[in-house]
Every structure is written in C-alpha cells, then in structure tokens.
Short mmCIF file of C-alpha atoms and ligand atoms in Angstrom, two decimals:
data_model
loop_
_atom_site.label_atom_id
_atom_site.label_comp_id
_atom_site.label_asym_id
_atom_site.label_seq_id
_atom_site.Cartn_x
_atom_site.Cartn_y
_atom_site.Cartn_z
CA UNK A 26 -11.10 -18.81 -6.61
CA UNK A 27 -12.47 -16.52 -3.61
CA UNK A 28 -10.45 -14.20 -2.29
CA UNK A 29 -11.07 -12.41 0.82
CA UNK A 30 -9.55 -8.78 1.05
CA UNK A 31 -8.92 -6.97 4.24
CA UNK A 32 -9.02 -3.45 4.22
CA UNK A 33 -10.43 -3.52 0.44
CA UNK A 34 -12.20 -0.25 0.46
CA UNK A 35 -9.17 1.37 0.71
CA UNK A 36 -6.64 3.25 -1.33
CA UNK A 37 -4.69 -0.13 -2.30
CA UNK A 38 -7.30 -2.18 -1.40
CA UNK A 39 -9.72 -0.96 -3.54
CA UNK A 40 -7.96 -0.79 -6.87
CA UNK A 41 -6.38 -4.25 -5.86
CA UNK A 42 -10.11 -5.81 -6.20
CA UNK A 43 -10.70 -4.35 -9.41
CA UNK A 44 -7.61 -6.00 -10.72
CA UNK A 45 -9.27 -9.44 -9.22
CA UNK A 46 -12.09 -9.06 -10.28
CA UNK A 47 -10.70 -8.15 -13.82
CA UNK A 48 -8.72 -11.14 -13.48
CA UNK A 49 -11.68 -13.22 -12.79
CA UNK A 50 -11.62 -14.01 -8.78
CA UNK A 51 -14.21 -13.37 -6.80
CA UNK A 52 -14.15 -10.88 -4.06
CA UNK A 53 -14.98 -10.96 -0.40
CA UNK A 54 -14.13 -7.46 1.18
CA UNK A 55 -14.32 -6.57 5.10
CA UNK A 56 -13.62 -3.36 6.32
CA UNK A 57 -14.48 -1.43 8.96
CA UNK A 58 -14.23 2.09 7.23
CA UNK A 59 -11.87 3.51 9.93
CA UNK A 60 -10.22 5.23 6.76
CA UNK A 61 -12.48 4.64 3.91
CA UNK A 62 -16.05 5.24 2.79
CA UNK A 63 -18.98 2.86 1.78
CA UNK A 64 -19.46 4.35 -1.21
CA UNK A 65 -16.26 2.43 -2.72
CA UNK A 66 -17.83 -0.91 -3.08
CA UNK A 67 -20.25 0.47 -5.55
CA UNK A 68 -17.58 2.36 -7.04
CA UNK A 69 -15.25 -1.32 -7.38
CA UNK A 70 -18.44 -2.52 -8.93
CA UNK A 71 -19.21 -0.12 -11.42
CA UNK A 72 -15.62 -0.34 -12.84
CA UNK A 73 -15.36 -4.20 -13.36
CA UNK A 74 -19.29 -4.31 -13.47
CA UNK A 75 -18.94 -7.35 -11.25
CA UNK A 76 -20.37 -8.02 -7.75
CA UNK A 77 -18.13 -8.47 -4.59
CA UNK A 78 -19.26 -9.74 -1.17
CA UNK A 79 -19.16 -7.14 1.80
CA UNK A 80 -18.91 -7.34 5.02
CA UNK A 81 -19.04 -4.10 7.22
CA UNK A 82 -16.60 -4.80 10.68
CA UNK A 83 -13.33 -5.22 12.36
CA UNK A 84 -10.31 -7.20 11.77
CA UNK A 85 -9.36 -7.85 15.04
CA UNK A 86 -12.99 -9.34 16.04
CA UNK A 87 -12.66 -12.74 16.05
CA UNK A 88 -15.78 -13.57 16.05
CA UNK A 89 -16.97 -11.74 13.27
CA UNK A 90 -14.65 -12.60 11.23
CA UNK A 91 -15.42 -16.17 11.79
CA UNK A 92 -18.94 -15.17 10.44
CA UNK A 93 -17.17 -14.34 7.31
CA UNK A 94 -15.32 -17.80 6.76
CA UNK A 95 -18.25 -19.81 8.09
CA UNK A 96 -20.48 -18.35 5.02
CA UNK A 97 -17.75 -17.65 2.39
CA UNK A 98 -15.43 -20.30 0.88
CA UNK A 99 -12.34 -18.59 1.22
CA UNK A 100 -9.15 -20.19 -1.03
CA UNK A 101 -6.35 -17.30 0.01
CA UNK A 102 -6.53 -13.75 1.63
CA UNK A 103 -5.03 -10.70 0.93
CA UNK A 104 -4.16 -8.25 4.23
CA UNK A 105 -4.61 -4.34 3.58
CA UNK A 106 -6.09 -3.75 6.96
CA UNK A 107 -4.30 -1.65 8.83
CA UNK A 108 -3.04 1.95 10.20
CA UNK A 109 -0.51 3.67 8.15
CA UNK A 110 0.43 7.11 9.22
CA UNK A 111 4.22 7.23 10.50
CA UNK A 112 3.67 10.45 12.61
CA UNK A 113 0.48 9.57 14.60
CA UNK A 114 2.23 6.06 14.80
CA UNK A 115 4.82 8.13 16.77
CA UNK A 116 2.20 10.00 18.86
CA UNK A 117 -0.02 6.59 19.74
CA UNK A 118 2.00 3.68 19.78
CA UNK A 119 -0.51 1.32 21.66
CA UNK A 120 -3.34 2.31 18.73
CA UNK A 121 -0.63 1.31 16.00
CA UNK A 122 0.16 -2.05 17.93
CA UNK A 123 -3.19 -3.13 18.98
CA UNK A 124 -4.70 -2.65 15.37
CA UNK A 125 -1.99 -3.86 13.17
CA UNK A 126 -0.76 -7.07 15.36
CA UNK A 127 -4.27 -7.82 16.92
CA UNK A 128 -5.90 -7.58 13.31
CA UNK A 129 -3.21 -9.97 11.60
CA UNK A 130 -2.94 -12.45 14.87
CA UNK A 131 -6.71 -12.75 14.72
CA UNK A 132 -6.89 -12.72 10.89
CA UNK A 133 -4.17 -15.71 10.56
CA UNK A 134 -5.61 -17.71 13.86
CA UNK A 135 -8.97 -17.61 12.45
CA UNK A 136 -7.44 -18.55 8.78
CA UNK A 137 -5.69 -21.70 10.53
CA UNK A 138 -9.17 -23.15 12.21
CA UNK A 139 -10.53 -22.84 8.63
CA UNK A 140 -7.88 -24.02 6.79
CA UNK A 141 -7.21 -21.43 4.76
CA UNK A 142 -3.27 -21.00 4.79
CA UNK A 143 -2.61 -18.93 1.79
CA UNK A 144 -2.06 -14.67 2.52
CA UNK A 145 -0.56 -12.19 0.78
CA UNK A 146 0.46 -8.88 3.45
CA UNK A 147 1.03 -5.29 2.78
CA UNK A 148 4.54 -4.35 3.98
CA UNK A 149 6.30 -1.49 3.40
CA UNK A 150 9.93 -0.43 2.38
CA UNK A 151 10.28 1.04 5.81
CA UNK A 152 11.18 -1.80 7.09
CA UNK A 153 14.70 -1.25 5.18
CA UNK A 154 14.99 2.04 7.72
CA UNK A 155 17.87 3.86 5.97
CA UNK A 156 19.28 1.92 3.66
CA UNK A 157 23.26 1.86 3.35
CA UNK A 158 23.57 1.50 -0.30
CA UNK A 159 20.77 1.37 -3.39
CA UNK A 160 19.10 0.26 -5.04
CA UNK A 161 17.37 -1.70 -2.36
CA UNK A 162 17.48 -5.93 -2.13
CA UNK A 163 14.91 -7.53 -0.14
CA UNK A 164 17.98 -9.13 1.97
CA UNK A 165 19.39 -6.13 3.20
CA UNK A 166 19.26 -5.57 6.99
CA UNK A 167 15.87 -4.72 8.49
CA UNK A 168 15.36 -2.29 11.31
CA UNK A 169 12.80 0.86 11.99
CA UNK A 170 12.40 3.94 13.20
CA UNK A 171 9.12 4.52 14.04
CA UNK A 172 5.83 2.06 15.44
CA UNK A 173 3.94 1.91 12.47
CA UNK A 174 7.17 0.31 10.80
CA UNK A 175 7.99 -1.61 13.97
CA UNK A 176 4.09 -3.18 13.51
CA UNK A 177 5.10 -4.72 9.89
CA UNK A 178 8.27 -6.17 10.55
CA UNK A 179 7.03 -7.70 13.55
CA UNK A 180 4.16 -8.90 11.46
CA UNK A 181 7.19 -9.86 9.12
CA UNK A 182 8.74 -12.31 11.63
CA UNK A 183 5.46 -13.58 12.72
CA UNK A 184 4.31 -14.57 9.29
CA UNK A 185 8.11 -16.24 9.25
CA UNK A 186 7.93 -18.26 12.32
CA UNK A 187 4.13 -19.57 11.18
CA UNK A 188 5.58 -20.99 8.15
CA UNK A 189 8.31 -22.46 10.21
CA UNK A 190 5.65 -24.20 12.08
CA UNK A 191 3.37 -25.19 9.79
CA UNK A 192 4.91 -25.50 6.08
CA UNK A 193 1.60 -25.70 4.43
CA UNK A 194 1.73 -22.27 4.46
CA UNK A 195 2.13 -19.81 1.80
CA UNK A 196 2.99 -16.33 2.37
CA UNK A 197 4.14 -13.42 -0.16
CA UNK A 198 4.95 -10.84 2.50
CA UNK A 199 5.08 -7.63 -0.46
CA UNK A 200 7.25 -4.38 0.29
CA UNK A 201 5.78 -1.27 -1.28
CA UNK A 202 7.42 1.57 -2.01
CA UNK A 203 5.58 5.12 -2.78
CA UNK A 204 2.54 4.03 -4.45
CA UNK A 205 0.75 7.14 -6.14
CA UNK A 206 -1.75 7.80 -9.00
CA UNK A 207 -5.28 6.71 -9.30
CA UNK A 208 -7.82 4.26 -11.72
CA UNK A 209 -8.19 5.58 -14.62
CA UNK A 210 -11.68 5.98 -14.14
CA UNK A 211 -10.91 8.89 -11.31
CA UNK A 212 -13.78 6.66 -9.95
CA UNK A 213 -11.72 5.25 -6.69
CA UNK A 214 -7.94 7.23 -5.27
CA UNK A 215 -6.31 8.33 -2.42
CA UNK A 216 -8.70 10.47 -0.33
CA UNK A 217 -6.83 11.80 2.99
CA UNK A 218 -8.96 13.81 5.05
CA UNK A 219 -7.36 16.65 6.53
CA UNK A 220 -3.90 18.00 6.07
CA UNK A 221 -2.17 15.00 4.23
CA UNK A 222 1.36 13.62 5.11
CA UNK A 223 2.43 12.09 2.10
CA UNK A 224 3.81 14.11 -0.86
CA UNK A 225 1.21 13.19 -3.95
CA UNK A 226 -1.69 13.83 -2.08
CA UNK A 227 -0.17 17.33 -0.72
CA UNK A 228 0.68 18.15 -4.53
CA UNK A 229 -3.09 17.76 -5.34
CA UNK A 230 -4.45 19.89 -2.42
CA UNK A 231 -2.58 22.65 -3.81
CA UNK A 232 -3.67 22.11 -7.27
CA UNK A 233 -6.77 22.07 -6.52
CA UNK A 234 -6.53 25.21 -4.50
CA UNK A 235 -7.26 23.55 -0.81
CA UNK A 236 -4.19 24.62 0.31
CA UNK A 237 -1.60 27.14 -0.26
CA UNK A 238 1.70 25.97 -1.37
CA UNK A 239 3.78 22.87 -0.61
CA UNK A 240 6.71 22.65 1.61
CA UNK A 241 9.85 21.05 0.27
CA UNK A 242 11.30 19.36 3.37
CA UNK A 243 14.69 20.31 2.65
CA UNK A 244 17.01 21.11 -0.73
CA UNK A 245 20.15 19.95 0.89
CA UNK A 246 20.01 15.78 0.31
CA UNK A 247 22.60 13.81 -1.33
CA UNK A 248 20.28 13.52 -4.67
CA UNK A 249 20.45 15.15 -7.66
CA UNK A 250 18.53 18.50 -7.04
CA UNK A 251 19.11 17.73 -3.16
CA UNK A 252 15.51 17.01 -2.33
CA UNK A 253 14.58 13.89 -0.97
CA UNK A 254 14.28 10.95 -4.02
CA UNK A 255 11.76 8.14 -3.64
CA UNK A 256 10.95 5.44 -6.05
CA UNK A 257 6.95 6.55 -6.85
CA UNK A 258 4.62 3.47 -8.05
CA UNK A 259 1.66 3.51 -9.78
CA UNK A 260 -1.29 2.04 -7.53
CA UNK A 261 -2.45 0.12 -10.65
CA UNK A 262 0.92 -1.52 -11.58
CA UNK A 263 0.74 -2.24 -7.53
CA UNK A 264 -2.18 -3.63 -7.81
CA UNK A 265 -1.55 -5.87 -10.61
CA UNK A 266 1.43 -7.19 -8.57
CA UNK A 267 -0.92 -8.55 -5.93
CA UNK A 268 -2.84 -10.72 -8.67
CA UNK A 269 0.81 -11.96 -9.53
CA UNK A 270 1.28 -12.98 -5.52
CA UNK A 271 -2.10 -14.51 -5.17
CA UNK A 272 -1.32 -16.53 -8.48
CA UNK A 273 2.28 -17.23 -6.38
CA UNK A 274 0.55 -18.66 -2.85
CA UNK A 275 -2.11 -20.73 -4.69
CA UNK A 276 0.80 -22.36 -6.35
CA UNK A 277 3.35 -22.85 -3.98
CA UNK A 278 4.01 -22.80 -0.40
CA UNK A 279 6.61 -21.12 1.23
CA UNK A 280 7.35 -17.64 2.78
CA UNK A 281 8.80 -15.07 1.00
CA UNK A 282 8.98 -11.19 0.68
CA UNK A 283 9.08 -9.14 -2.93
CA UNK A 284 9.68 -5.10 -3.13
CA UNK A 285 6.67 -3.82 -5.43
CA UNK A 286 8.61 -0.37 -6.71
CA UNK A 287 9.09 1.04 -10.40
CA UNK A 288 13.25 0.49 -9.59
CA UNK A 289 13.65 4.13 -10.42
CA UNK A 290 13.94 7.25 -7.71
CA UNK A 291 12.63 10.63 -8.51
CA UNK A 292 13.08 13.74 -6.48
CA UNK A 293 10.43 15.82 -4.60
CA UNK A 294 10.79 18.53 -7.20
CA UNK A 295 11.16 16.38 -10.21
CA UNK A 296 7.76 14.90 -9.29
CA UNK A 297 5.51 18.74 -8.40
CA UNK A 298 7.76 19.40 -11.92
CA UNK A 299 6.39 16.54 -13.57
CA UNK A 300 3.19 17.16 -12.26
CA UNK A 301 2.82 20.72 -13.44
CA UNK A 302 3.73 19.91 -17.01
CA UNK A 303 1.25 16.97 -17.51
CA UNK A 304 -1.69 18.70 -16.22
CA UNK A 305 -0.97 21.92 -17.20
CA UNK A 306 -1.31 23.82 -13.64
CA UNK A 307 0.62 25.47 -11.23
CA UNK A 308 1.96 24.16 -8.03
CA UNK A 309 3.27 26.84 -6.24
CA UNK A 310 6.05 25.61 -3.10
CA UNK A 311 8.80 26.93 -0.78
CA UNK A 312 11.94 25.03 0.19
CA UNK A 313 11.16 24.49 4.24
CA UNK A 314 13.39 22.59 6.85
CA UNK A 315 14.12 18.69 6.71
CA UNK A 316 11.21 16.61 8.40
CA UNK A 317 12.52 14.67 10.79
CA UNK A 318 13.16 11.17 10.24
CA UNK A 319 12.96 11.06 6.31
CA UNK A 320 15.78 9.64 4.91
CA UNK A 321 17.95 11.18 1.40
CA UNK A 322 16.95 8.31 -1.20
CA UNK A 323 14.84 4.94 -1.49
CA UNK A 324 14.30 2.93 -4.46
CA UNK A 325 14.10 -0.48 -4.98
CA UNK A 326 15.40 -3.09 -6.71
CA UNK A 327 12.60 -5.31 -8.55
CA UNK A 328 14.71 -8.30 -10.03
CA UNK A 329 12.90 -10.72 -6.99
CA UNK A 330 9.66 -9.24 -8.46
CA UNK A 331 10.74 -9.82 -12.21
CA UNK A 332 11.90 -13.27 -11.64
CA UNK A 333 9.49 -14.76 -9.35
CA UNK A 334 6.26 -12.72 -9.47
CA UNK A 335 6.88 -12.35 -13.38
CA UNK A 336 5.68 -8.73 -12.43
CA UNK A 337 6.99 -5.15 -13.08
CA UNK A 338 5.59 -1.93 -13.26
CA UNK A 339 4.58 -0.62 -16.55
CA UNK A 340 2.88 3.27 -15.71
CA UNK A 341 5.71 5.90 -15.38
CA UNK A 342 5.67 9.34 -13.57
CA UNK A 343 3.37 11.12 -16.22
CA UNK A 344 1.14 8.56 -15.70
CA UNK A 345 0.62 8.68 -12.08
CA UNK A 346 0.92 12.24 -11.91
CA UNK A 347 -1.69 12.46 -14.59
CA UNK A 348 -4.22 9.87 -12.66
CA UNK A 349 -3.71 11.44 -9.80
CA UNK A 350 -5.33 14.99 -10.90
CA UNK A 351 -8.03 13.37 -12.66
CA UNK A 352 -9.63 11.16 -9.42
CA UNK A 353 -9.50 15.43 -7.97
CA UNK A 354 -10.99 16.40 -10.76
CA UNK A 355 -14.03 13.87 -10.91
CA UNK A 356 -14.60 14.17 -7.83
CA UNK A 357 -14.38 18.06 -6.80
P1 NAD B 405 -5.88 2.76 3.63
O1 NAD B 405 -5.95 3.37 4.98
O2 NAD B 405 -6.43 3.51 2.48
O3 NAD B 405 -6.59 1.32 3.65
C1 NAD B 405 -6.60 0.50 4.79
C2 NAD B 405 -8.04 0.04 5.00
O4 NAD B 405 -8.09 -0.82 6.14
C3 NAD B 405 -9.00 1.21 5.26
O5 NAD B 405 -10.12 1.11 4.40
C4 NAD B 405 -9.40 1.03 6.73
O6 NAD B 405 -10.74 1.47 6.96
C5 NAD B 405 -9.23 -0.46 6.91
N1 NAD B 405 -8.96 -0.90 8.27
C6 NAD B 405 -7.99 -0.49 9.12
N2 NAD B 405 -8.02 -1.19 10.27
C7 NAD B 405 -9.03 -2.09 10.14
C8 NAD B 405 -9.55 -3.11 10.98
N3 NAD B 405 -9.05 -3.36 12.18
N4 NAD B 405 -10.61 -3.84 10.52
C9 NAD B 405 -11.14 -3.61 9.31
N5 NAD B 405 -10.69 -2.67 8.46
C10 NAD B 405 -9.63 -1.91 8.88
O7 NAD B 405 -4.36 2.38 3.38
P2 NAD B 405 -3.63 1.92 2.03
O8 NAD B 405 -2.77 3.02 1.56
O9 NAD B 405 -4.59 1.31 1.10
O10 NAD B 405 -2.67 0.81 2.64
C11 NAD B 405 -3.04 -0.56 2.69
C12 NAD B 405 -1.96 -1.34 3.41
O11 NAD B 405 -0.72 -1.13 2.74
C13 NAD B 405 -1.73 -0.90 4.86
O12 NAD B 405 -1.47 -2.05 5.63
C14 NAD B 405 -0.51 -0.03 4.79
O13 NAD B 405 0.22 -0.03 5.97
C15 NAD B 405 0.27 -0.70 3.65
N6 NAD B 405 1.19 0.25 2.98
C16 NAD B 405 0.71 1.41 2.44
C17 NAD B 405 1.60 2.30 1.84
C18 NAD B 405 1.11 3.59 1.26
O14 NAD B 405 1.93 4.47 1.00
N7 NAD B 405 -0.17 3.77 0.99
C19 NAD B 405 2.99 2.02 1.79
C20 NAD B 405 3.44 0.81 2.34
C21 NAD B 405 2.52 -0.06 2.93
N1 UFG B 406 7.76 15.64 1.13
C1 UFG B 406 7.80 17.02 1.01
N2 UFG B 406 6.69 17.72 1.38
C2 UFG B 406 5.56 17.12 1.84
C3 UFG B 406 5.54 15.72 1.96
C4 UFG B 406 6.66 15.01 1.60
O1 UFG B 406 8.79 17.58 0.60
O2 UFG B 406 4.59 17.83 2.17
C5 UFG B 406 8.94 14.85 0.71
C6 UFG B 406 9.56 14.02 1.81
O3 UFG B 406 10.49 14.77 2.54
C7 UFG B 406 10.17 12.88 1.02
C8 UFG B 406 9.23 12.71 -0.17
O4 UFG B 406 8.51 13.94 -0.27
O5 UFG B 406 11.43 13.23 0.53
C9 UFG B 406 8.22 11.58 0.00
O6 UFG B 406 7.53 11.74 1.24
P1 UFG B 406 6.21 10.90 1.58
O7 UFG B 406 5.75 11.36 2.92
O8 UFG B 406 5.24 10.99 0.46
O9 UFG B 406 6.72 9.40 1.62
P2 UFG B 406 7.85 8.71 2.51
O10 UFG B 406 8.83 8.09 1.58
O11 UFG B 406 8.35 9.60 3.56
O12 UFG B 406 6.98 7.58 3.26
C10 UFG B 406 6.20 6.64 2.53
C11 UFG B 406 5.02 6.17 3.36
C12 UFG B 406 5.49 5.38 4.55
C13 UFG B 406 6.40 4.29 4.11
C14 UFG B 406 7.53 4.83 3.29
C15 UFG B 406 8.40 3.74 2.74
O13 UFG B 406 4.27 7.28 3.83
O14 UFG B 406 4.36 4.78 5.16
O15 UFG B 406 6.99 5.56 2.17
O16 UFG B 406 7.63 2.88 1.97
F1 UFG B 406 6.90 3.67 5.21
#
C-alpha cells in the first residue's frame, strides 16, 4: 500500500513515515519546506533504511499535485500540511485560511478525480476551545478561539459534508493533544526556529543554554500546583496511532474523529520538574502573568481510540522528556 504524506518532513510528519515505513507501506512525501528542512528525508531513510518518494512543492497547487498522483499509485493519504502557530494565526488570519483550507480543498478535489477517497487529517484538541468538564469526549461541543483552530474545524465539517456526499469515503479526522518528545535516534524532532511558543521546545532552549529561563504563564489555575495542566503525548505513540487510522480507512468507510492523547494531564511545572530529574540539568524559570487565551486544563479521553483504533499510548513523561533532550543533544 502507497501512502502519500503531506507535510511529511515535518515534526509529526516525519516520525509518522518512519512508523510506515516500519510497518511496511511505502511512502510518498510532498512538502514544500515552509517549516522543515530537506535534510529530513535522508534522515526518515537512514532510520527505517528504506526509500520514500519526494516531491519538493505546494499543497495548494493543483497542478502539481496532480503530477504526484499521475506518477504515483496512491491507495490513502495522510494530511500534515499545514500552519500551526495560534499567535501568528491571530496576527494573519488570511495566511492561516488560504494555506490550511486551500491546501485540503485542493488536496481532496484532486484525490476525488483520482479516485483516491481514503485520508487521514491532523486536527487538534483546540477545536474543544475550553472544555466544560474532563476528561475530554470527542462529542463534546466544538467551538474556537483563534484562526488557526477556526481552519481545522472548518476542515472538520468539510471532510463531514464530503462523506455525506459521497459515502465511499473514508475519513479518520484525528485530534491531537500536546505531542512532545523525539525518535529515539535524536535523528529527526521538533526544530522551531526562533523564540518557540510551545512549552517542550521552550524547556529545551533553556537547557541547552539558548535562552535564559522559562516563563510560567501563571501559578494561579484550578490544577494541582495551579499551573496550566495539559495531557503531553509522545510523538512516537502519535505516530503509531496514524498507522492504526490508515489500517482504519483502508478497511472501512465512514467519517469519524479519534483524540490521540496519553488520557493523563500534567502541569507546566510537573513537566520542567520531570524534565530536570531525567536528564540531570537545570531549568531555571520564573512564575510570569497568564498568556492570554490558554485555558486551566486539557486532557483527553482515549476510550474512542482504545476501542476503535485498537491504539493507546505506551511512552510516559520520562520518556518524552528524555527524547526530547537527546534530538538537542545530537544535534547541537
Ligand atoms: P510542522 O510545521 O512541523 O509540519 C507541517 C509541514 O507541512 C511542514 O514541513 C511544512 O513545511 C509543511 N507545509 C505547510 N504548508 C504546506 C503546503 N501548503 N504545501 C506543502 N507543505 C506544506 O507541524 P507538525 O507539528 O508536524 O504538525 C502537523 C499537523 O498537525 C499540522 O496540520 C498541525 O496543525 C497539526 N497539529 C499539530 C500539533 C502540534 O502541537 N504539533 C497539535 C495539533 C495539531
Ligand atoms: N507554557 C508556559 N510557558 C511557555 C509556554 C507554555 O508556561 O513558555 C504553558 C502554557 O501556559 C500551557 C502549557 O504550558 O499551560 C502548554 O502550552 P503549549 O503552548 O505548549 O500548548 P497549548 O496547550 O497552549 O497549545 C497546544 C498547541 C496548539 C493546540 C493545543 C491543543 O500549540 O496548537 O495544544 O491541542 F491547539
């Protein structure tokens, strides 16, 4: 079976074809390196010592991407392509909406003229907004608060009303939570440039002595320490879920959305805690202001994944926390 990966040079993406690979698919990746680097397909290939197909360019051309089906037999796809960063989302709304919706229209209109009707998509618990009691069910109430959110719900409903047209579809519309860690290999990770957003990748700047200390936003949630608790995955355990929703659309059709989290919440300062004590090094941090917008608690619940997918995360905090040093470390 071929699958074609969007977006599969990057952070999910990447690790998500070495689990294919492992698992004996082959693997057609395009990407346009808007936030990844060529040097990842070699890097795919020297883990699973298997060859994937590349092709350098942009989701949202049609015609290229055309190119790609016309040469490649492709039997399902898996969607990674995208922009992810909740504050510039806020900043450039029209950049968030052209890329995300004009990439997936494009991807599934060019996917219908070939045939191909089988696509697994990268959502994201945001589209639960702030949840009103844990942990979280994938039929709770969805709403947003920011564009990049807005983007994969309304992907969400569009993926929905294609099956509703066409039931020869099959969809597995997956709902990450805080994916974190690294391959073991330290070979591929999670390589922000500049000042990073999220919380892992901030933990390891400071380790590694790129930046000062890390900001707490905020000590006075209702959690246990009162800093903000989020349910942390392991990118591998992510990963393998993917291979468990491929399996899922080449079986049957249907459309249907999974969360991908551990099912357990850890705080901001149980994590740089955790952190410290697995790799032995200091992370030095101040308690600052709340960021705007983030929420007291997220975590999911993963019974849909259990009993459907027959997937659930196996790598706990140590683990991730561990991984995530070492991909630094190799690659300083
Ligand atoms: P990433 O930025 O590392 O990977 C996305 C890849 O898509 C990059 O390699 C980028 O160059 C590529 N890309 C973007 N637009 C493209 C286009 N138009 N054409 C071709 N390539 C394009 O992000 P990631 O963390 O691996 O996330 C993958 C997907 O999962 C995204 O859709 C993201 O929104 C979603 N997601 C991520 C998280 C997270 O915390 N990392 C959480 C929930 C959902
Ligand atoms: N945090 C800090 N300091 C930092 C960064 C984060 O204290 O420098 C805290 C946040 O306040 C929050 C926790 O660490 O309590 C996690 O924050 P992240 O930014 O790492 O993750 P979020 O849960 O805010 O957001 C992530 C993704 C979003 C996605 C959301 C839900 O970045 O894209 O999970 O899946 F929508």
């Amino acid at each position: 079976m071929k699958i074609l990966v969007t977006g599969g040079t990057g952070y999910i993406g990447s690790h998500t074809c070495c689990e294919l690979l492992e698992n004996d698919f082959e693997v057609v990746i395009v990407d346009n390196f808007f936030n990844s680097s060529p040097d990842v397909v070699g890097k795919i290939e020297e883990i699973s010592k298997k060859k994937v197909s590349f092709y350098e360019g942009d989701v949202c051309d049609k015609a290229f991407l055309k190119g790609v089906f016309e040469k490649e037999k492709i039997d399902a796809v898996i969607h990674f392509a995208g922009y992810k960063a909740v504050g510039e989302s806020v900043k450039k709304p029209l950049m968030y909406y052209r890329n995300n919706l004009d990439s997936t229209i494009t991807l599934l209109e060019v996917m219908q003229e070939f045939g191909c009707k089988k696509i697994v998509f990268s959502s994201s618990a945001t589209v639960y907004g702030n949840p009103e009691k844990l942990p979280i069910t994938e039929d709770f109430p969805l709403h947003t608060t920011n564009p990049y959110g807005t983007t994969k719900l309304m992907i969400e409903d569009i993926l929905k009303d294609l099956y509703v047209s066409d039931n020869d579809w099959a969809i597995a519309i997956l709902r990450y939570f805080n994916p974190i860690g690294a391959h073991k290999s330290g070979l591929i990770g999670e390589n922000p440039n500049g000042i990073p957003n999220n919380l892992m990748p901030y933990i390891v700047k400071v380790a590694n002595h790129e930046l000062e200390q890390l900001s707490v936003f905020g000590n006075d949630y209702n959690t246990v320490d009162g800093t903000g608790v989020r349910d942390y995955i392991h990118v591998v355990d992510l990963a393998k879920g993917h291979i468990k929703a491929i399996e899922k659309v080449l079986k049957d059709n249907g459309v249907d959305a999974y969360n991908l989290g551990t099912g357990n919440g850890y705080s901001v300062l149980q994590l740089v805690n955790t952190f410290m004590e697995v790799n032995g090094i200091n992370v030095p941090y101040k308690i600052v202001e709340r960021r705007s917008g983030d929420i007291d608690a997220c975590y999911a619940s993963t019974d849909k994944a259990n009993e459907k997918l027959n997937w659930h995360a196996e790598l706990g905090i140590e683990e991730m926390c561990r991984d995530a040093y070492n991909f630094v470390l190799k690659n300083k």
